Coordinates of C-alpha atoms and ligand atoms in Angstrom, one line a residue:
M1 CA 14.4 235.6 192.5
V2 CA 11.9 233.1 191.3
T3 CA 8.7 234.4 189.7
G4 CA 5.3 232.5 189.1
A5 CA 6.5 229.8 191.7
A6 CA 3.2 229.3 193.3
G7 CA 2.1 227.6 190.0
F8 CA 3.0 224.1 189.1
I9 CA 6.6 223.9 187.8
G10 CA 8.0 226.8 189.4
S11 CA 6.7 225.7 193.0
T12 CA 8.3 222.2 192.1
F13 CA 11.7 224.3 191.1
V14 CA 11.6 226.1 194.2
R15 CA 11.1 223.0 196.5
R16 CA 13.8 220.8 194.6
R17 CA 16.4 224.0 194.5
L18 CA 15.9 224.7 198.2
A19 CA 16.5 220.9 198.9
A20 CA 19.4 220.4 196.7
T21 CA 21.4 223.9 196.9
D22 CA 22.2 226.5 199.7
D23 CA 20.1 229.1 197.6
H24 CA 18.2 232.0 199.2
I25 CA 15.0 232.2 197.2
T26 CA 12.5 235.1 196.9
V27 CA 9.2 234.0 195.4
V28 CA 7.4 236.8 193.3
D29 CA 3.9 235.6 192.3
K30 CA 0.6 237.7 191.4
L31 CA -1.4 234.6 192.6
T32 CA -3.9 234.9 189.5
Y33 CA -6.3 231.8 189.4
A34 CA -3.4 229.5 188.7
G35 CA -1.1 230.8 191.6
N36 CA -1.9 228.6 194.7
P37 CA -0.1 229.2 198.1
A38 CA -0.9 225.7 199.0
N39 CA 1.8 224.6 196.3
L40 CA 4.7 226.2 198.7
R41 CA 3.3 225.3 201.8
G42 CA 5.5 224.5 204.5
L43 CA 8.7 226.3 203.4
D44 CA 8.4 229.3 205.5
E45 CA 8.1 227.1 208.5
D46 CA 10.3 224.2 208.0
P47 CA 13.9 224.9 209.7
A48 CA 15.8 223.7 206.5
T49 CA 14.2 226.1 204.4
R50 CA 12.3 229.0 206.6
D51 CA 15.7 231.2 206.8
R52 CA 16.0 230.8 202.8
Y53 CA 12.7 231.5 201.4
R54 CA 10.6 234.4 201.1
F55 CA 7.3 235.1 199.4
V56 CA 6.0 238.5 197.8
Q57 CA 2.8 239.1 195.9
A58 CA 3.1 241.1 193.4
D59 CA 2.9 241.5 189.6
I60 CA 6.0 240.9 187.4
A61 CA 4.7 244.1 185.5
D62 CA 5.3 246.3 188.7
E63 CA 8.7 247.4 187.6
P64 CA 9.8 249.4 190.6
L65 CA 9.0 246.5 192.8
M66 CA 11.1 244.3 190.7
R67 CA 13.9 246.6 190.6
E68 CA 14.2 246.6 194.3
L69 CA 13.9 242.7 194.5
A70 CA 16.3 242.3 191.7
A71 CA 18.8 244.6 194.0
E72 CA 18.6 241.9 196.5
S73 CA 19.3 238.9 194.0
D74 CA 21.8 237.6 191.8
A75 CA 19.5 236.1 189.3
I76 CA 15.8 235.9 188.1
V77 CA 14.4 232.7 186.9
N78 CA 11.0 233.8 185.1
F79 CA 8.4 231.1 185.1
A80 CA 5.4 233.8 185.4
A81 CA 3.0 233.6 182.7
E82 CA -0.4 232.8 181.7
S83 CA 0.0 229.0 180.7
H84 CA -3.4 227.5 179.3
V85 CA -3.8 227.7 175.5
D86 CA -7.4 227.3 175.7
R87 CA -7.6 230.4 177.9
S88 CA -5.5 232.5 175.5
I89 CA -8.0 231.8 172.7
L90 CA -11.1 232.8 175.0
E91 CA -9.3 236.1 176.7
P92 CA -5.6 236.7 175.4
A93 CA -5.2 240.2 176.9
A94 CA -3.5 239.0 180.5
F95 CA -1.1 236.7 178.4
L96 CA 0.2 239.7 176.5
H97 CA 0.2 241.8 179.8
T98 CA 2.6 239.1 181.6
G99 CA 4.3 237.5 178.7
V100 CA 5.3 241.0 177.0
M101 CA 5.1 244.0 179.6
G102 CA 5.8 241.5 182.7
V103 CA 8.9 240.2 180.7
Y104 CA 9.7 243.7 179.7
S105 CA 9.7 244.8 183.6
L106 CA 11.8 242.0 184.6
L107 CA 14.4 242.6 181.9
E108 CA 14.5 246.2 183.1
A109 CA 15.1 245.1 186.7
A110 CA 17.7 243.0 185.5
R111 CA 19.5 245.6 183.4
A112 CA 19.5 248.0 186.3
E113 CA 21.3 245.3 188.2
H114 CA 23.5 244.2 185.2
E115 CA 24.9 247.8 185.0
R116 CA 25.0 248.8 188.7
R117 CA 27.2 245.8 189.0
G118 CA 29.7 246.7 186.2
G119 CA 28.3 244.5 183.2
G120 CA 29.0 245.8 179.8
S121 CA 27.3 245.3 176.6
S122 CA 27.6 242.0 174.4
R123 CA 29.6 243.6 172.0
E124 CA 31.7 245.4 174.3
S125 CA 32.5 242.0 176.0
G126 CA 33.2 240.2 172.5
G127 CA 30.2 238.0 172.6
S128 CA 27.0 238.0 170.4
S129 CA 24.9 235.1 170.1
T130 CA 21.5 233.9 169.0
P131 CA 19.6 231.3 170.7
G132 CA 20.7 227.8 169.7
R133 CA 23.8 229.0 168.1
P134 CA 27.3 228.9 169.7
A135 CA 27.6 231.6 172.2
A136 CA 30.3 233.6 173.7
P137 CA 31.3 232.7 177.4
V138 CA 30.1 235.2 180.0
S139 CA 33.3 237.7 180.0
S140 CA 34.7 239.8 182.2
A141 CA 32.5 242.6 181.4
S142 CA 29.5 240.1 182.9
S143 CA 27.9 241.6 186.3
G144 CA 27.3 238.0 187.1
F145 CA 23.5 238.7 187.1
R146 CA 21.6 236.0 185.2
F147 CA 18.2 236.1 183.8
V148 CA 16.2 232.6 183.0
Q149 CA 13.2 232.8 180.8
V150 CA 11.4 229.7 181.3
S151 CA 9.5 229.4 177.7
T152 CA 8.1 226.4 175.8
D153 CA 8.1 224.2 172.6
E154 CA 5.2 225.8 171.7
V155 CA 7.3 228.6 170.2
Y156 CA 8.0 226.4 167.2
G157 CA 4.7 225.8 166.2
P158 CA 3.6 222.4 165.1
V159 CA 6.4 220.0 163.6
P160 CA 4.9 217.4 161.2
V161 CA 8.1 215.3 161.2
G162 CA 11.6 215.7 162.8
L163 CA 12.6 217.4 165.9
S164 CA 12.7 221.0 166.7
R165 CA 16.5 222.2 167.6
E166 CA 17.2 225.3 169.2
S167 CA 18.3 227.3 166.2
D168 CA 15.0 226.6 164.4
A169 CA 12.6 229.6 163.8
M170 CA 9.9 230.4 165.7
R171 CA 6.5 229.9 164.2
P172 CA 3.7 230.5 167.2
T173 CA 0.1 229.6 166.6
S174 CA -1.6 230.4 169.5
P175 CA -2.2 233.7 171.4
Y176 CA -0.3 232.0 174.2
S177 CA 2.7 230.7 172.4
A178 CA 3.0 234.0 170.6
A179 CA 3.3 236.1 173.8
K180 CA 5.9 233.3 174.6
A181 CA 8.0 233.9 171.6
A182 CA 7.5 237.6 172.1
G183 CA 8.8 237.2 175.6
E184 CA 11.7 235.4 174.1
H185 CA 12.9 237.8 171.5
L186 CA 12.9 240.7 174.3
V187 CA 15.1 238.4 176.1
S188 CA 17.5 237.9 173.3
A189 CA 17.3 241.7 172.5
Y190 CA 18.5 242.6 175.9
H191 CA 21.2 240.0 175.6
E192 CA 22.3 241.3 172.3
T193 CA 21.9 245.2 173.0
H194 CA 22.9 245.1 176.8
G195 CA 25.1 242.1 177.4
L196 CA 22.4 240.7 180.0
D197 CA 23.4 236.9 180.9
T198 CA 20.3 235.2 179.8
V199 CA 19.2 231.8 179.3
I200 CA 16.2 230.5 177.6
T201 CA 14.6 227.1 178.2
R202 CA 11.9 225.5 176.1
G203 CA 10.3 222.7 177.9
A204 CA 7.9 220.0 176.5
N205 CA 4.3 219.2 177.8
T206 CA 4.4 218.8 181.3
Y207 CA 2.6 216.9 183.6
G208 CA 2.9 215.8 187.7
P209 CA 0.8 216.5 191.0
R210 CA 0.0 220.1 191.8
Q211 CA -1.0 221.0 188.0
Y212 CA -4.3 223.1 187.5
P213 CA -7.0 221.1 186.5
E214 CA -7.7 222.9 183.2
K215 CA -4.7 221.1 181.5
L216 CA -5.1 217.4 179.7
I217 CA -4.0 215.2 182.3
P218 CA -5.1 216.7 185.4
L219 CA -8.7 217.5 183.8
F220 CA -9.0 214.0 182.6
V221 CA -7.6 212.6 185.8
T222 CA -10.3 214.4 188.0
N223 CA -13.0 214.3 185.6
A224 CA -12.6 210.3 185.6
L225 CA -12.3 210.3 189.2
D226 CA -15.8 212.0 189.3
D227 CA -17.2 209.9 186.6
E228 CA -17.5 212.9 184.7
P229 CA -17.1 212.7 180.9
L230 CA -13.5 213.5 179.2
P231 CA -13.6 216.3 176.4
M232 CA -11.2 214.8 173.8
Y233 CA -10.7 217.4 171.2
G234 CA -10.8 216.3 167.7
D235 CA -9.5 212.6 166.2
G236 CA -7.3 212.7 169.9
M237 CA -4.4 211.9 167.2
Q238 CA -2.2 215.0 168.3
R239 CA 1.1 213.9 169.4
R240 CA 3.1 215.1 172.6
D241 CA 6.3 214.4 174.1
W242 CA 5.4 214.3 177.8
L243 CA 8.0 215.5 180.8
F244 CA 7.5 214.9 184.0
V245 CA 7.6 218.1 186.1
S246 CA 10.7 217.2 188.4
D247 CA 12.5 216.5 185.3
H248 CA 11.5 220.0 183.7
A249 CA 12.4 221.5 187.1
D250 CA 16.0 219.9 186.9
G251 CA 16.7 220.9 183.5
I252 CA 15.7 224.5 184.1
G253 CA 18.2 224.2 187.2
V254 CA 20.8 222.7 185.1
A255 CA 20.3 225.7 182.3
L256 CA 20.6 228.4 185.2
D257 CA 23.7 226.9 186.7
H258 CA 25.7 225.9 183.4
G259 CA 23.9 227.1 180.4
E260 CA 25.7 229.3 177.8
S261 CA 25.1 233.0 178.0
G262 CA 22.5 233.9 175.2
G263 CA 21.7 230.3 174.6
A264 CA 18.5 228.5 174.3
Y265 CA 18.1 224.9 175.7
N266 CA 15.2 222.4 174.8
I267 CA 14.0 220.2 177.6
P268 CA 12.4 217.2 176.0
G269 CA 10.1 214.5 177.5
D270 CA 11.1 210.8 178.0
G271 CA 11.7 210.2 174.2
V272 CA 8.4 208.2 173.5
E273 CA 5.9 210.5 171.5
R274 CA 2.2 209.6 172.7
P275 CA -0.7 210.4 171.0
N276 CA -3.5 212.3 173.1
R277 CA -5.7 209.1 172.8
A278 CA -2.7 207.0 174.4
V279 CA -2.4 209.4 177.4
T280 CA -6.1 208.8 177.9
E281 CA -5.8 205.2 178.0
A282 CA -3.0 205.0 180.6
I283 CA -5.2 207.6 182.8
L284 CA -8.2 205.2 182.6
E285 CA -6.3 202.1 183.2
A286 CA -4.5 203.4 186.1
L287 CA -8.2 204.2 187.6
G288 CA -9.8 201.1 186.5
K289 CA -12.6 203.5 184.4
P290 CA -14.4 202.6 181.1
W291 CA -13.6 204.4 177.9
S292 CA -17.3 205.1 177.8
L293 CA -16.1 208.2 179.7
V294 CA -14.3 209.7 176.8
R295 CA -16.2 212.2 174.3
R296 CA -15.0 213.2 171.2
V297 CA -15.7 217.3 171.1
P298 CA -14.9 220.3 168.7
D299 CA -11.4 220.8 168.5
R300 CA -9.0 223.5 169.7
P301 CA -9.0 226.3 167.1
G302 CA -5.5 226.4 165.6
H303 CA -4.6 223.1 167.6
D304 CA -1.1 222.1 166.7
R305 CA -0.9 218.5 165.8
R306 CA 2.4 217.7 167.0
Y307 CA 5.4 219.0 169.1
A308 CA 8.9 217.0 169.3
L309 CA 12.1 218.3 170.5
D310 CA 15.8 217.7 170.4
G311 CA 17.3 217.5 173.6
T312 CA 21.2 217.2 172.7
R313 CA 22.2 220.8 173.7
L314 CA 20.7 220.2 177.4
R315 CA 21.9 216.5 177.6
A316 CA 25.6 217.9 176.9
L317 CA 25.2 219.8 180.1
G318 CA 24.5 216.6 182.2
W319 CA 20.7 216.4 182.2
Q320 CA 18.7 213.3 181.5
P321 CA 15.1 212.8 182.1
Q322 CA 14.7 210.4 185.3
V323 CA 11.1 209.6 184.9
A324 CA 9.5 207.6 182.4
F325 CA 5.8 208.1 181.2
E326 CA 4.6 204.9 183.0
E327 CA 6.2 206.1 186.4
G328 CA 5.2 209.7 186.0
I329 CA 1.5 208.7 184.8
A330 CA 1.0 206.4 187.8
T331 CA 2.7 209.2 190.4
T332 CA 0.4 211.6 189.0
V333 CA -2.8 209.6 189.1
A334 CA -2.3 208.4 192.6
W335 CA -1.6 212.0 193.6
Y336 CA -4.7 213.4 192.3
A337 CA -6.6 210.5 193.8
Q338 CA -5.2 211.3 197.2
N339 CA -5.3 215.4 197.4
R340 CA -9.0 215.9 196.3
D341 CA -8.6 218.6 199.3
W342 CA -6.1 220.2 196.6
W343 CA -8.3 220.1 193.7
E344 CA -11.9 220.1 194.8
P345 CA -12.0 223.7 195.9
I346 CA -10.2 224.7 192.7
K347 CA -13.0 223.1 190.5
R348 CA -15.8 225.3 192.3
G349 CA -14.0 228.6 191.9
D350 CA -13.1 230.4 188.4
W351 CA -12.6 226.9 187.1
A352 CA -16.3 226.3 187.0
D353 CA -17.1 229.6 184.7
F354 CA -14.0 228.6 182.5
Y355 CA -15.4 224.9 182.3
R356 CA -18.8 225.9 181.3
A357 CA -17.4 228.6 178.7
Q358 CA -14.9 226.3 177.1
Y359 CA -17.0 222.7 177.5
A360 CA -20.7 223.0 177.7
W361 CA -21.5 223.6 174.0
R362 CA -18.6 221.0 173.0
L363 CA -19.9 218.8 175.4
E364 CA -23.7 219.3 174.1
Q365 CA -22.1 218.5 170.4
S366 CA -19.7 215.4 171.6
V367 CA -19.9 212.3 170.0
E368 CA -18.7 208.5 171.2
A369 CA -14.7 208.6 171.2
Ligands
NAD401 P1 0.8 227.7 186.0 O1 -0.3 228.7 184.9 O2 0.7 226.5 186.9 O3 1.7 229.0 187.1 C1 1.9 230.0 186.5 C2 2.1 230.8 187.7 O4 2.5 232.6 187.3 C3 1.0 231.2 188.8 O5 1.5 231.0 190.2 C4 0.5 232.9 188.4 O6 -0.2 233.0 189.8 C5 1.9 233.3 188.2 N1 1.5 234.4 187.1 C6 0.9 234.6 186.2 N2 0.8 235.9 186.1 C7 1.7 236.8 186.7 C8 2.3 238.0 187.0 N3 1.9 238.7 185.9 N4 2.9 238.3 187.8 C9 3.2 237.2 188.7 N5 2.8 235.9 188.6 C10 2.4 235.7 187.8 O7 2.0 227.6 185.1 P2 2.9 226.3 184.8 O8 2.3 225.3 184.0 O9 3.8 225.9 186.1 O10 4.1 226.7 183.9 C11 5.5 227.8 184.2 C12 5.9 228.4 183.1 O11 6.3 227.2 182.4 C13 5.3 229.0 182.2 O12 6.1 230.4 182.0 C14 5.0 228.2 181.2 O13 4.7 229.1 179.9 C15 6.1 227.2 181.0 N6 6.0 226.1 180.3 C16 5.0 225.4 181.1 C17 5.0 223.9 180.4 C18 3.6 223.1 180.8 O14 3.4 222.1 180.3 N7 2.9 223.4 182.1 C19 5.5 223.5 179.5 C20 6.9 224.5 179.1 C21 6.7 225.4 179.4
DAU402 O1 4.0 222.1 175.2 C1 4.3 222.7 176.1 C2 3.1 223.6 176.8 O2 2.2 222.5 177.1 C3 2.7 224.4 177.4 O3 3.7 225.5 176.9 C4 1.6 224.9 177.9 O4 1.8 225.8 179.1 C5 0.7 223.6 178.6 O5 -0.6 224.2 178.5 C6 0.8 223.0 177.6 O6 0.0 223.2 176.2 P1 -0.9 222.2 175.6 O7 -2.1 222.8 174.9 O8 0.0 221.0 174.5 O9 -1.6 221.4 176.8 P2 -3.1 220.7 177.2 O10 -2.8 220.0 178.5 O11 -4.1 222.0 177.1 O12 -3.3 219.8 175.6 C7 -2.8 218.8 175.8 C8 -3.3 217.9 174.6 O13 -4.6 217.7 174.8 C9 -3.4 218.9 173.3 O14 -3.2 218.4 172.1 C10 -4.8 219.4 173.5 C11 -5.7 218.2 174.1 N1 -6.8 218.5 175.0 C12 -6.6 219.3 176.1 C13 -7.7 219.6 176.9 C14 -7.3 220.5 178.0 C15 -7.8 217.8 175.2 O15 -8.2 216.9 173.9 N2 -8.9 217.9 175.6 C16 -8.8 219.0 176.7 O16 -10.0 219.2 177.3

């Protein structure tokens, strides 16, 4: 059961998982503004996948339905979330609904299955662990039902120097990352208290085809394609380690298949930190567009200056990022240039209201970047 898979990363995960394994997958997605059935198009018709795939439109906070669906599954991979930091600053309620009550409802569904299948509590089975610390292997008291929570590097908060390790404290700074951290705490609590077989992944900033055009890279690519301004927050020297979407999806797959019960796994990018200015330059260069499109606008409140992840734990399970930034950004820019029919309708819908609220006043106050 894969929740939130009509979105950007979840749809990539489902496509790759169906291609690489014999898994049967039930996608559960509410189809919020960010959920797009086009991301999963063809899976219900392709002879290679149609008998192993089904789509259920639902809210993960619908606990009775989640219980029914969990009873037909042997794992839940939870991608469902409100995922945009700027929206969490404008309107946080949905972040808490999905990130806290939604995660709780999935955990209750997983717990019911765990117990129905004979699973015991962690302490009964001799295991007790904290994300990042060595965890007890799944013991005989395991039910075989696994819960994977797809989380984010943003739970660590900004890291001025060095790399975040899984055992580091969570210090979230935005309503988005606070909701994600709350979800993680619940997952860890169900592992400790009920012995649920859980794994948490914390991915870096992800980019690639089919990302909703509110995020930096797709926003700047699509705006540049239309010769619209690119609103750069503050000095543009905030640093991120960028992760191509297929590498993120595969990292989650490795954690699902091989992660230690109760453990957490960072999923870093290609290891080269880039300030937003450098990302913007790469986009403009790929498109042959001028720097004059870039406008310096008032910053995001509470803007985290830097994230950087230590990926040792996931690499020890055999995962390596395959796509360097130069290749990934070229693929991404080309995809948006060739798939206007995917993003142009989005930019006419809910996106336009959000864009006005987020950027109209910022662009009025903007200066040369
Ligand atoms: P996205 O916004 O593209 O997709 C989110 C999906 O969740 C959408 O299909 C939406 O309809 C669905 N959804 C939202 N609320 C729901 C609910 N209550 N019930 C059912 N479905 C619901 O997000 P994304 O970028 O693909 O991110 C997926 C996950 O990965 C999120 O949990 C996010 O926190 C995490 N993550 C994202 C990044 C990134 O850079 N995009 C990095 C690290 C972690
Ligand atoms: O790090 C993982 C996180 O990456 C995920 O958990 C989130 O779901 C995902 O949205 C992303 O969060 P960010 O806030 O880092 O991504 P965003 O694309 O919104 O911004 C990336 C950087 O670009 C950040 O420093 C803010 C800046 N930015 C963003 C936008 C949208 C701008 O300068 N201008 C913009 O218009």
